Short mmCIF file of C-alpha atoms and ligand atoms in Angstrom, two decimals:
data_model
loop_
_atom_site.label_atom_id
_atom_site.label_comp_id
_atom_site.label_asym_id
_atom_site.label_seq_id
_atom_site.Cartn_x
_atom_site.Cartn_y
_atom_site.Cartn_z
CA UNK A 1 -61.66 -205.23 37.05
CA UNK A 2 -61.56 -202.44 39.06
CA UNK A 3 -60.16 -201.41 42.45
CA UNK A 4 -62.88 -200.45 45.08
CA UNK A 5 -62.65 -199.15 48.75
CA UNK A 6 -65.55 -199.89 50.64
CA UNK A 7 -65.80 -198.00 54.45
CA UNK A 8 -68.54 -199.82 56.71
CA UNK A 9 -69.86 -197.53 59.38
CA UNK A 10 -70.49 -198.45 63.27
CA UNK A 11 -73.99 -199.70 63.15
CA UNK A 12 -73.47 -201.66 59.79
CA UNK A 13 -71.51 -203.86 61.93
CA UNK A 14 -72.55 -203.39 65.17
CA UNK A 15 -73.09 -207.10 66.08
CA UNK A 16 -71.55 -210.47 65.32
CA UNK A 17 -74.90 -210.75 62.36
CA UNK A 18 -73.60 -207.27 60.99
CA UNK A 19 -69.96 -208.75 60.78
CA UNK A 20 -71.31 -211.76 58.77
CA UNK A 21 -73.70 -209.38 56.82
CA UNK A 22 -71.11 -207.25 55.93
CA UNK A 23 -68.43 -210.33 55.09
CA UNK A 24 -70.87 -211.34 52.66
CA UNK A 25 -70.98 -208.24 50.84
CA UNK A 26 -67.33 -207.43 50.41
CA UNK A 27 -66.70 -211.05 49.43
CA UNK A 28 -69.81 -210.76 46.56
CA UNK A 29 -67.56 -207.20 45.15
CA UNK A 30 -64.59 -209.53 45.25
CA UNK A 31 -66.16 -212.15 43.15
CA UNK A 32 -67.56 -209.94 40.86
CA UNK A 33 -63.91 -209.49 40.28
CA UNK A 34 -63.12 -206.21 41.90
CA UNK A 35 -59.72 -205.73 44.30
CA UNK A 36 -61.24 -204.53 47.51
CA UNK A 37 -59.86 -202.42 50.34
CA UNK A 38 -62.17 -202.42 53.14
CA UNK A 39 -62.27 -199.59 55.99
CA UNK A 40 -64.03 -200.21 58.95
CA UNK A 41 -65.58 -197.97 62.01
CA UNK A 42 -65.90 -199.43 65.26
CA UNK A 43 -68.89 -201.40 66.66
CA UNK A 44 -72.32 -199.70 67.10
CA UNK A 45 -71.86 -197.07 70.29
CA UNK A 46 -68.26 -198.60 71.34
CA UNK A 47 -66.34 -195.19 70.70
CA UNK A 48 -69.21 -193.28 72.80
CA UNK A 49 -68.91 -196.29 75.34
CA UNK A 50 -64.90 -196.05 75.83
CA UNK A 51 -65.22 -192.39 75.60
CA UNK A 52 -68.09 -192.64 78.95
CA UNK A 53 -65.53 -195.45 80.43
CA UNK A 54 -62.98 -192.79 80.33
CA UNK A 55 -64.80 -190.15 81.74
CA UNK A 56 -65.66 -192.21 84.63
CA UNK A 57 -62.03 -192.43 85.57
CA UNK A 58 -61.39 -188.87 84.96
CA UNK A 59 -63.03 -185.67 83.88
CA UNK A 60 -60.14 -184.64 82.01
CA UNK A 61 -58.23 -187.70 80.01
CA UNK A 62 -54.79 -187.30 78.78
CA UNK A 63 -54.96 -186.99 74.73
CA UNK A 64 -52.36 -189.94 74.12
CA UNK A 65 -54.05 -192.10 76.39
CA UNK A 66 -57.77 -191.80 75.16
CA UNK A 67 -56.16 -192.01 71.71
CA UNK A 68 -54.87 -194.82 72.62
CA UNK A 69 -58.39 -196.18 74.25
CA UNK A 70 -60.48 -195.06 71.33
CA UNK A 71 -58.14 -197.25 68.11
CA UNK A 72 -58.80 -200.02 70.10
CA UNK A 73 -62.23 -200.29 68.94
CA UNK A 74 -61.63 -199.94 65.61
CA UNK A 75 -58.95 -202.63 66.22
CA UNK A 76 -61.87 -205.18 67.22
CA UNK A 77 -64.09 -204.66 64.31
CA UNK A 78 -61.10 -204.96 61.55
CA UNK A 79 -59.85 -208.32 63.50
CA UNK A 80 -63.65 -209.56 63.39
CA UNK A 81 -64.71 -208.74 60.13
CA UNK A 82 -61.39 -210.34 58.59
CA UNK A 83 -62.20 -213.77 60.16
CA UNK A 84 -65.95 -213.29 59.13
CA UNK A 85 -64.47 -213.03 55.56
CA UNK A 86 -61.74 -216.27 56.23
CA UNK A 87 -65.14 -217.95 56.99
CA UNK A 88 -66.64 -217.69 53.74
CA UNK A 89 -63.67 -219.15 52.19
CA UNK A 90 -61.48 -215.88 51.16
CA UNK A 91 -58.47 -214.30 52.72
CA UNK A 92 -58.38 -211.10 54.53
CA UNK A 93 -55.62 -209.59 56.16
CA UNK A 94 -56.44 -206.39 59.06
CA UNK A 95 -53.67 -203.81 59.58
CA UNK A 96 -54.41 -200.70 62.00
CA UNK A 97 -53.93 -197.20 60.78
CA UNK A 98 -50.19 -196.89 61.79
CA UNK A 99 -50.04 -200.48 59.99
CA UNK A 100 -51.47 -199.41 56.59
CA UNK A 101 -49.61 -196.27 56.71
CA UNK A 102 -52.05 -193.49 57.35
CA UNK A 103 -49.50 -190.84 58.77
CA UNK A 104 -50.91 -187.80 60.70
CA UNK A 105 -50.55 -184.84 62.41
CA UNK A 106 -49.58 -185.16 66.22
CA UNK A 107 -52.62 -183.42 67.87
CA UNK A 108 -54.26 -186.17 69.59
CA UNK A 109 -57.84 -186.31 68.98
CA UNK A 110 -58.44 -184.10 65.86
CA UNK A 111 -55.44 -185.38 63.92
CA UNK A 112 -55.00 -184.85 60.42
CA UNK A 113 -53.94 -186.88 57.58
CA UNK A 114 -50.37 -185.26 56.10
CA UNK A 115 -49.94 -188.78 53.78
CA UNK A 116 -50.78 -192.24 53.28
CA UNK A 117 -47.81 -194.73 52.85
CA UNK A 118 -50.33 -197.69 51.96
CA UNK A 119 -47.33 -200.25 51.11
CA UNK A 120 -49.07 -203.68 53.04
CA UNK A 121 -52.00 -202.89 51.37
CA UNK A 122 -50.91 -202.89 47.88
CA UNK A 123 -48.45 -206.23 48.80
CA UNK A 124 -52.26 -208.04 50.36
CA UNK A 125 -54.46 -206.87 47.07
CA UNK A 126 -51.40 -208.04 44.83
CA UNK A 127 -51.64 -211.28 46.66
CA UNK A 128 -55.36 -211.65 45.90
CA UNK A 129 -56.10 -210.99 49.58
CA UNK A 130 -59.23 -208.59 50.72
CA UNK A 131 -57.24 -205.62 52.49
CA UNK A 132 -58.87 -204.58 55.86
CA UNK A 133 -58.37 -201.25 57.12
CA UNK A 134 -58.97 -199.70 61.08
CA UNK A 135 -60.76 -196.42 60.46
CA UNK A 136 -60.27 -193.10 62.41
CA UNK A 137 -56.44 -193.30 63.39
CA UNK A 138 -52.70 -192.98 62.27
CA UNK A 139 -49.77 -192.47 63.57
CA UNK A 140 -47.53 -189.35 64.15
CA UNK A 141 -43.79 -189.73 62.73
CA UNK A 142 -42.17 -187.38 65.52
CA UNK A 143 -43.79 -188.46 68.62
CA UNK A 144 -44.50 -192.81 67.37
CA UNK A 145 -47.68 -192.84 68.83
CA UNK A 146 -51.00 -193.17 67.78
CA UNK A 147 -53.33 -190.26 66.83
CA UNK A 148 -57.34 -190.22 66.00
CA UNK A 149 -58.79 -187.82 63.59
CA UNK A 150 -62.12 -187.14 65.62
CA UNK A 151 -65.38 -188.38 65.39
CA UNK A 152 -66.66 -189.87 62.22
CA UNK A 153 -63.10 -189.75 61.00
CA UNK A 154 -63.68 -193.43 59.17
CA UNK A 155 -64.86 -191.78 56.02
CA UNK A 156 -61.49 -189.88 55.86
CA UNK A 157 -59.20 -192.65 56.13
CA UNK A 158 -61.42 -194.24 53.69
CA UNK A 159 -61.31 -191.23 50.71
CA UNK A 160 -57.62 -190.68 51.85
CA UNK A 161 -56.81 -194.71 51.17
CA UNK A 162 -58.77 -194.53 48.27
CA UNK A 163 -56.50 -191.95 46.51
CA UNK A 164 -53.52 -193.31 47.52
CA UNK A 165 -54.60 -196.46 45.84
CA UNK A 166 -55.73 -194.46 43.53
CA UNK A 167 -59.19 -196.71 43.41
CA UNK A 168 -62.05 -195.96 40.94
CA UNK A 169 -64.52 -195.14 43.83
CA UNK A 170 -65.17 -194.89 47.24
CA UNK A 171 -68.20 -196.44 48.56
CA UNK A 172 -69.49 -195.45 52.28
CA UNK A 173 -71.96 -197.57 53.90
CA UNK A 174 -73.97 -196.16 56.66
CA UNK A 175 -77.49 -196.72 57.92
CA UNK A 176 -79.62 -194.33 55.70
CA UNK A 177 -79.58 -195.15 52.13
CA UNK A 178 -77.88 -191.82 51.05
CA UNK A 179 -77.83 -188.07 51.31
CA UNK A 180 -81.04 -186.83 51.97
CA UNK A 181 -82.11 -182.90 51.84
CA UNK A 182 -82.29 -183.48 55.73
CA UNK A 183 -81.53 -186.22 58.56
CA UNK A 184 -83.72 -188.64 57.63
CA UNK A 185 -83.88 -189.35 61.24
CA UNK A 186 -85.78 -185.61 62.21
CA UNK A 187 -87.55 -185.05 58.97
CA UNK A 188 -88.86 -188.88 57.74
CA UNK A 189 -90.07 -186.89 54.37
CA UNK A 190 -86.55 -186.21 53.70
CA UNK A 191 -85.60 -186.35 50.02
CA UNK A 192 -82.76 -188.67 49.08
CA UNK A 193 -80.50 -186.91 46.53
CA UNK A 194 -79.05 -188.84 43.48
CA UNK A 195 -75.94 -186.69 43.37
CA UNK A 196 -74.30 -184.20 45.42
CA UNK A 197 -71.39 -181.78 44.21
CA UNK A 198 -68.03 -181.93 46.26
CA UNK A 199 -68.82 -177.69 46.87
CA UNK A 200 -72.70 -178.50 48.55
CA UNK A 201 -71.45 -181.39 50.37
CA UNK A 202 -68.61 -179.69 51.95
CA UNK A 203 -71.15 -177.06 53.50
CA UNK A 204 -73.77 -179.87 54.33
CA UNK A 205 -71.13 -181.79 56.42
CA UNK A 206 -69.25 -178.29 58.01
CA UNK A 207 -72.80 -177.78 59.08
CA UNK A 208 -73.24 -180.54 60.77
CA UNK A 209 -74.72 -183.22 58.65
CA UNK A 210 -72.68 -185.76 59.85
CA UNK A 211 -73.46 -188.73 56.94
CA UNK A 212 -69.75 -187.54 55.45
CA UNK A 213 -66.86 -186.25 58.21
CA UNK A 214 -66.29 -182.80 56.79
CA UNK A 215 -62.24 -183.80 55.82
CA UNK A 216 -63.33 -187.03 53.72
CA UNK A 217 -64.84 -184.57 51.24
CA UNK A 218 -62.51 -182.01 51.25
CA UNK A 219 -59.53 -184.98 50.32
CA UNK A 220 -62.55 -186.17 47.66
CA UNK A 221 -62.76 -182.88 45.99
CA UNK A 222 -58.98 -182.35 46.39
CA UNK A 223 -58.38 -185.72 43.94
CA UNK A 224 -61.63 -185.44 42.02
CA UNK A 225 -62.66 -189.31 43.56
CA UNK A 226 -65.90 -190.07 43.19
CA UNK A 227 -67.73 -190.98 46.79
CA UNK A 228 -71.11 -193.08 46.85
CA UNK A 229 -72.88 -192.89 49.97
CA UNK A 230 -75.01 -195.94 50.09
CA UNK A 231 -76.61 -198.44 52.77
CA UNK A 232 -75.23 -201.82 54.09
CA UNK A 233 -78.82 -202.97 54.75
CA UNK A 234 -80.04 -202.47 51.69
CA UNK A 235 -78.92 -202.98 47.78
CA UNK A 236 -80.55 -199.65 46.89
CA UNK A 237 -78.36 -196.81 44.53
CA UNK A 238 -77.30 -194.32 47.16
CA UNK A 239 -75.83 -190.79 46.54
CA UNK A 240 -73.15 -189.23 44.21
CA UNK A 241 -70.56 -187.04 45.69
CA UNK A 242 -69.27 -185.56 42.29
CA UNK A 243 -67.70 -182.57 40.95
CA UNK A 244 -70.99 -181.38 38.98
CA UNK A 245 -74.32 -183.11 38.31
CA UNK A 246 -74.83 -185.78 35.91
CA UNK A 247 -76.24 -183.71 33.22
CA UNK A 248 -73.91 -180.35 33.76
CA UNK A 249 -75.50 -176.88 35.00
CA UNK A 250 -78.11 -177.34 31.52
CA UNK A 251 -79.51 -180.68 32.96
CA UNK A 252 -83.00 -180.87 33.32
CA UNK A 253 -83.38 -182.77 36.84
CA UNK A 254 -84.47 -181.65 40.37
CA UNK A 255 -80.85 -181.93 40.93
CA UNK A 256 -80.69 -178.24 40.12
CA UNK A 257 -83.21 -177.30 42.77
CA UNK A 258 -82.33 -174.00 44.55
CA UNK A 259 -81.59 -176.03 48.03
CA UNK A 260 -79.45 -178.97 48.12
CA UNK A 261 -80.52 -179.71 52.13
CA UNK A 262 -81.01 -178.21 55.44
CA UNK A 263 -78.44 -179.35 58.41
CA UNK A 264 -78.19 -179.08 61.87
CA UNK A 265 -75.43 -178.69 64.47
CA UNK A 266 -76.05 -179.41 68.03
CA UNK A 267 -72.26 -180.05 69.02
CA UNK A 268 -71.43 -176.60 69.30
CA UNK A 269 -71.11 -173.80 72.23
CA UNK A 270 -71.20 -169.68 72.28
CA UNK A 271 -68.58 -168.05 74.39
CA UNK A 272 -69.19 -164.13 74.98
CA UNK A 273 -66.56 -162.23 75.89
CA UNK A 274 -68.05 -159.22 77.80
CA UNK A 275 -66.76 -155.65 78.38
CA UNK A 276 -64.31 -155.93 75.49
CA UNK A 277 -61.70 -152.85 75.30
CA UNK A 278 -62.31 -151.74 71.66
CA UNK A 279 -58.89 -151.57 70.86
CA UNK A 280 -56.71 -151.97 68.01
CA UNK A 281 -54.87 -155.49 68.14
CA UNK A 282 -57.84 -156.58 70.76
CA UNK A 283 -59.43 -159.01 68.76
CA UNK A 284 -56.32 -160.62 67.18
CA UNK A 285 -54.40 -161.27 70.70
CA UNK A 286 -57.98 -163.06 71.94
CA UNK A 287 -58.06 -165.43 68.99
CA UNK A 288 -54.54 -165.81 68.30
CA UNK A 289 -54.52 -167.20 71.88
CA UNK A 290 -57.77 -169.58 70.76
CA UNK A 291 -55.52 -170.49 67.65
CA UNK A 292 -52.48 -171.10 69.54
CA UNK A 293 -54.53 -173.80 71.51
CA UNK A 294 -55.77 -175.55 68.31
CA UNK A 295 -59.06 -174.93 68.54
CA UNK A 296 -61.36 -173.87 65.65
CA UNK A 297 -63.92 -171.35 66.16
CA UNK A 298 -66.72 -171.10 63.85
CA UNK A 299 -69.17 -168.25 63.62
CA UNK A 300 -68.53 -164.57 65.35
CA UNK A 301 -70.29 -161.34 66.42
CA UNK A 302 -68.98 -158.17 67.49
CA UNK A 303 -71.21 -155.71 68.79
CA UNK A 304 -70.72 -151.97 68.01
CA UNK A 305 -68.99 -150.31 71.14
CA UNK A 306 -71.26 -148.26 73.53
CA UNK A 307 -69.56 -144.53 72.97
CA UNK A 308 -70.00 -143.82 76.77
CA UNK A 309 -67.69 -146.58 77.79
CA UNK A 310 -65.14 -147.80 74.89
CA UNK A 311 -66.32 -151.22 75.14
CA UNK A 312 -67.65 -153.97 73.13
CA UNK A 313 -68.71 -157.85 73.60
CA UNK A 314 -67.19 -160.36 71.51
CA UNK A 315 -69.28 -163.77 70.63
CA UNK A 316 -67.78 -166.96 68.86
CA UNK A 317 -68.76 -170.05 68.51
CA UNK A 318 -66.20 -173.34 69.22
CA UNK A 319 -66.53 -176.90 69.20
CA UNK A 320 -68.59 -177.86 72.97
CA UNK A 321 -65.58 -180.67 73.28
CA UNK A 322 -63.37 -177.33 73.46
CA UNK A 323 -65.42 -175.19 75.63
CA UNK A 324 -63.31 -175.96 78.60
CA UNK A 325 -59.56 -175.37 77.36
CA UNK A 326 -61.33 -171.98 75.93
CA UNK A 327 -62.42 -170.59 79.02
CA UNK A 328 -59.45 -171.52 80.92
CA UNK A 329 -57.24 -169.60 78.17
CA UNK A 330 -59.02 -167.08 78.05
CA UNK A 331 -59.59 -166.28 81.60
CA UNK A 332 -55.50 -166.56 81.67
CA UNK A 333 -55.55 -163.17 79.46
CA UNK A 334 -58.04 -161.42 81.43
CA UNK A 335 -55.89 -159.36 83.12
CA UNK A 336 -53.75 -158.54 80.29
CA UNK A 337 -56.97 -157.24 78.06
CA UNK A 338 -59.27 -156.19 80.63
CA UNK A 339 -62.54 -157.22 79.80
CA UNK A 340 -65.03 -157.77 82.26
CA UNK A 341 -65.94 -161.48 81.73
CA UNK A 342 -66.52 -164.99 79.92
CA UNK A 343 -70.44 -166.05 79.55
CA UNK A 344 -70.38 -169.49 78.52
CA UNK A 345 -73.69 -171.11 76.81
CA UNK A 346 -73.89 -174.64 75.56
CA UNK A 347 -77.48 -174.82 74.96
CA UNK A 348 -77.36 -173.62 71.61
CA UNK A 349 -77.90 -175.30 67.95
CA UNK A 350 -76.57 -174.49 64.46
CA UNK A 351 -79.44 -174.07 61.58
CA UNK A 352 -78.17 -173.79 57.90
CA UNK A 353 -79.46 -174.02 54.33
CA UNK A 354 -77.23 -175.21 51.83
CA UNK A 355 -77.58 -175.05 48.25
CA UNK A 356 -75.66 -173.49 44.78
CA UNK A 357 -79.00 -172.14 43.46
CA UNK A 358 -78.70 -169.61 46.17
CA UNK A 359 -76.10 -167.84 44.58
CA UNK A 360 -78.85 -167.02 41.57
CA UNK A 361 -82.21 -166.79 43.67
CA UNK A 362 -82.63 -163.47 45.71
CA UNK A 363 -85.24 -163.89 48.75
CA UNK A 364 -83.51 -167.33 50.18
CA UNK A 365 -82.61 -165.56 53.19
CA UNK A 366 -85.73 -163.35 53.51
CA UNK A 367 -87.97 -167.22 53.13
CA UNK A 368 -85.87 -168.74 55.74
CA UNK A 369 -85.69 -166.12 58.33
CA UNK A 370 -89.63 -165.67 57.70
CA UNK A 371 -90.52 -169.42 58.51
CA UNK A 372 -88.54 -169.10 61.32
CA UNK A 373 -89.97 -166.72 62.49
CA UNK A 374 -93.55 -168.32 62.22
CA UNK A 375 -92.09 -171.40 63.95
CA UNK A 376 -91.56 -168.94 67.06
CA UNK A 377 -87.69 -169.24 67.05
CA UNK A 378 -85.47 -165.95 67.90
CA UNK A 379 -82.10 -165.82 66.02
CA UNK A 380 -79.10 -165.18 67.80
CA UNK A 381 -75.81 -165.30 65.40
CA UNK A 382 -76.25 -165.55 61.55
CA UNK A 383 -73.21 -166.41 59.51
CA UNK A 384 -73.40 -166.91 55.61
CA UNK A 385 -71.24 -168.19 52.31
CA UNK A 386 -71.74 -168.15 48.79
CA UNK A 387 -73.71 -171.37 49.05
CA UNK A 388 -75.02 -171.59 52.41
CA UNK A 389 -76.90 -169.37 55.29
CA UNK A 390 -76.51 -170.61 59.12
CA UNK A 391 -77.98 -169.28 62.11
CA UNK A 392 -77.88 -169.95 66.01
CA UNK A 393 -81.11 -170.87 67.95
CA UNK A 394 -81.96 -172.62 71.21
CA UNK A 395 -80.48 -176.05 71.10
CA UNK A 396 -84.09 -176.80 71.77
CA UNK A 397 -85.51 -175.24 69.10
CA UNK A 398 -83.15 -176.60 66.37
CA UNK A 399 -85.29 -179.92 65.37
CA UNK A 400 -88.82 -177.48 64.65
CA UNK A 401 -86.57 -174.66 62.51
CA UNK A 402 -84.58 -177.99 60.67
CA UNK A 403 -88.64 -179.40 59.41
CA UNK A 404 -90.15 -175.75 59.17
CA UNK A 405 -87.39 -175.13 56.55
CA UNK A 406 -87.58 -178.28 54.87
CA UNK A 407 -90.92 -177.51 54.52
CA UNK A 408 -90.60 -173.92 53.29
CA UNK A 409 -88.34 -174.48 50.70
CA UNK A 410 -90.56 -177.65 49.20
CA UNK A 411 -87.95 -180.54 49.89
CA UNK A 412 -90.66 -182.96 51.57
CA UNK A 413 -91.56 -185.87 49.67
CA UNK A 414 -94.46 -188.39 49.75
CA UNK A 415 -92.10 -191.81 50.95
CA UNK A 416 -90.98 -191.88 54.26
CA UNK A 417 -87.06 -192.31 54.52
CA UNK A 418 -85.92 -195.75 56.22
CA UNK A 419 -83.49 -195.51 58.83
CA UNK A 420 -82.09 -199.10 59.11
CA UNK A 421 -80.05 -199.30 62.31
CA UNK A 422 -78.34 -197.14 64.83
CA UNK A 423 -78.73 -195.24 67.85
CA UNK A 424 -78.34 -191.78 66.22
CA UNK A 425 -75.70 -191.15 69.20
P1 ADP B 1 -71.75 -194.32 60.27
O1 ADP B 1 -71.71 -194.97 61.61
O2 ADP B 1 -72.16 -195.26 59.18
O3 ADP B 1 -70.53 -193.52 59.95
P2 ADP B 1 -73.11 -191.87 60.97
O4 ADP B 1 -74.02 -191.99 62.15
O5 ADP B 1 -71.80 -191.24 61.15
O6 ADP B 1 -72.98 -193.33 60.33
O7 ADP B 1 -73.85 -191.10 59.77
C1 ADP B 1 -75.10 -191.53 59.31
C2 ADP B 1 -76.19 -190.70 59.97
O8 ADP B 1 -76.07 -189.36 59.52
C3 ADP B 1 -77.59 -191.08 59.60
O9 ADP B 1 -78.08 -192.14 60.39
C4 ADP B 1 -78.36 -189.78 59.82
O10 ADP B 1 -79.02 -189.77 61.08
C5 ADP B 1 -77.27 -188.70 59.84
N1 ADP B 1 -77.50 -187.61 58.89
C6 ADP B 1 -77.43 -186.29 59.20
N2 ADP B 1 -77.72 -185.54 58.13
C7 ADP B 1 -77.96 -186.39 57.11
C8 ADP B 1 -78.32 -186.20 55.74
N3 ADP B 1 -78.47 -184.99 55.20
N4 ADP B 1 -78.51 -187.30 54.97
C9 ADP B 1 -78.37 -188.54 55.50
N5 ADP B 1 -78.05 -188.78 56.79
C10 ADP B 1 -77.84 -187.72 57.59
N1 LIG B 2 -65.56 -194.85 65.62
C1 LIG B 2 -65.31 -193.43 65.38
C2 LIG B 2 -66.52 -192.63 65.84
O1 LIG B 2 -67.48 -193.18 66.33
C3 LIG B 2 -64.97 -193.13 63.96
C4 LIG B 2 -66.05 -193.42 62.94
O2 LIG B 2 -66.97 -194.17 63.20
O3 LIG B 2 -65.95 -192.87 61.85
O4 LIG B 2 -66.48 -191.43 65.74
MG1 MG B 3 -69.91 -191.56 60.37
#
């Protein structure tokens, strides 16, 4: 007997049929004997539909309060599926984040997970009962209220109950039946991956690939707990998120192929700062004042300084969701620097190629920027790792550059990929 946690995503139960669908299944792990905490999303679109709902009452919602809108769906889907699984004759109990003890950072909307306290869930699988979890919240100590940890934050407080119950695995069901070399849903001759190391799928979901939220594998890694990504619709094996491939660095599998998958990014913006004073301290006093507003930035350029005037333009790229607090920051220290302006462009898309065998194979970059290049795209910002190479394109360029370099690095396959539900939204 073993102790599972299984996470079901938004379109595994995005109807009253997915409910009972999904009942079934956690009820069949029971009776194969397993204790099972269950983690839950909320159904189909309802976080995108609250999140419209909101923004029809005001451009700018207050954190608490559409923290406060957003659990409630969540809240819906955990009530539900318990009483789909009292229907089949077995007891489930449903506790919301704050409930089974998921404690967080205060930041409303991008909250992070400081420790789980999962006490009522240990006293409902000790009493035989299926545990039922609300994905995607907690609650901060100081302030009492209720925090979210951002979209596709379910897989988090899935990996993050799972090693506080210290469980054998973590299963994920979404709609695809595992991690494929690309979204299944732009490149249908996408190659599904048996296994996926912790270090590759940490860069496939930073980049965008947004099967795993990027924290769920970080926690993973951090506790060595095995994650397999599998589909609700289907009994297929999915994918292994593991610390090394079955088989070790020697193995003889396609595993060890030089790319692990491409990903794309289209949730991010470019913010150039133009007419820069190149300046010592400059730099630091514009993104200390990004930092100081708690928002990430993710790729930047600086160009060299035209000798004739002193100055330089700054680039970076931010989350879109942040675009607004940024410019309104930084216009606020305008006057202080004195640079000449804030461009702000939201039509762009994040490319990247992610794979360990990079590290050992010269001429990865020189392939990718060539088949780019025959695919007619211009680059704008390149950023790279160890293990992965990203650029910046037009936003509507992103989905021909995502199958050009599937295609030039030999991931197609033969079988199309099933998608089995959801909106892709
Ligand atoms: P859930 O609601 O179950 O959390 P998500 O929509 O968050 O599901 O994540 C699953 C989706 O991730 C898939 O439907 C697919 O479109 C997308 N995706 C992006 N990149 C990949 C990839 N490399 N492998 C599999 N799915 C991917
Ligand atoms: N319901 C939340 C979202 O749509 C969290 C999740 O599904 O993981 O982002
Ligand atoms: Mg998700």
């Amino acid at each position: 007997m073993g102790l599972i946690v299984q996470k079901f995503g938004g379109s595994s139960v995005a109807d009253a049929e997915g409910l009972k669908r999904v009942a079934s299944r956690i009820v069949a792990t029971k009776k194969a004997g397993h204790q099972v905490a269950v983690v839950v999303s909320a159904m189909g679109d309802t976080t995108d539909e609250l999140l419209d709902l909101a923004e029809q009452v005001t451009p700018m919602p207050n954190g608490r309060e559409l923290d406060m809108l957003l659990t409630a769906g969540e809240r819906i889907s955990m009530a539900l599926l318990a009483m789909a699984i009292g229907n089949l004759g077995h007891e489930a109990r449903s506790f919301t984040g704050s409930q089974a003890g998921v404690l967080t950072t205060s930041t409303h909307g991008k909250a992070r997970i400081i420790d789980v306290k999962p006490g009522r869930i240990v006293e409902a699988l000790n009493d035989g009962a299926i545990a039922i979890v609300a994905g995607f919240q907690g609650i901060n100590q100081d302030t009492n209220d209720v925090t979210t940890l951002g979209r596709g934050g379910s897989d988090t407080t899935a990996v993050a109950l799972a090693a506080a119950l210290e469980a054998d695995v973590c299963e994920i069901y979404t709609d695809v039946d595992g991690v494929y070399t690309a979204d299944p849903r732009i490149v249908p001759s996408a190659r599904k991956l048996d296994s996926i190391t912790y270090e590759e799928m940490l860069e496939l979901a930073a980049s965008g690939a947004k099967v795993l939220h990027l924290r769920c594998v970080e926690y993973a890694r951090r506790f060595d707990l095995p994650i397999h990504v599998r589909s609700s619709f289907s009994n297929n094996e999915g994918t292994w998120v593991v610390k090394d491939h079955p088989g070790g660095a020697s193995g003889d599998n396609m595993e060890q192929a030089i790319i692990a998958g491409v990903a794309h990014d289209k949730t991010e913006a470019k913010i150039t700062i133009v007419g820069v004073p190149d300046r010592t301290g400059v730099a630091a006093r514009i993104f200390q004042t990004i930092a100081d507003a708690d928002i990430n930035i993710d790729m930047i350029v600086q160009n060299v300084s035209a000798a004739a005037t002193g100055l330089t333009d700054i680039s970076f790229t931010l989350p879109k969701s942040d675009g607004a607090e940024a410019t309104r920051i930084l216009k606020d220290i305008q006057g202080e620097i004195g640079f000449h302006s804030i461009q702000y462009d939201d039509q762009i898309g994040k490319l990247s190629l992610v794979g360990a065998g990079m590290r050992s194979h010269p001429g990865v970059t020189a392939t990718f920027f060539a088949c780019l290049a025959d695919a007619g795209l211009n680059i704008e910002m390149i950023s790279t790792s160890e293990i992965r190479i990203s650029v910046i394109v037009r936003e509507g360029d992103l989905e021909k550059g995502v199958k050009a370099a599937h295609t030039a690095f030999d991931l197609d396959v033969d079988d199309e990929a099933v998608v089995h539900g959801g909106t892709g939204r």
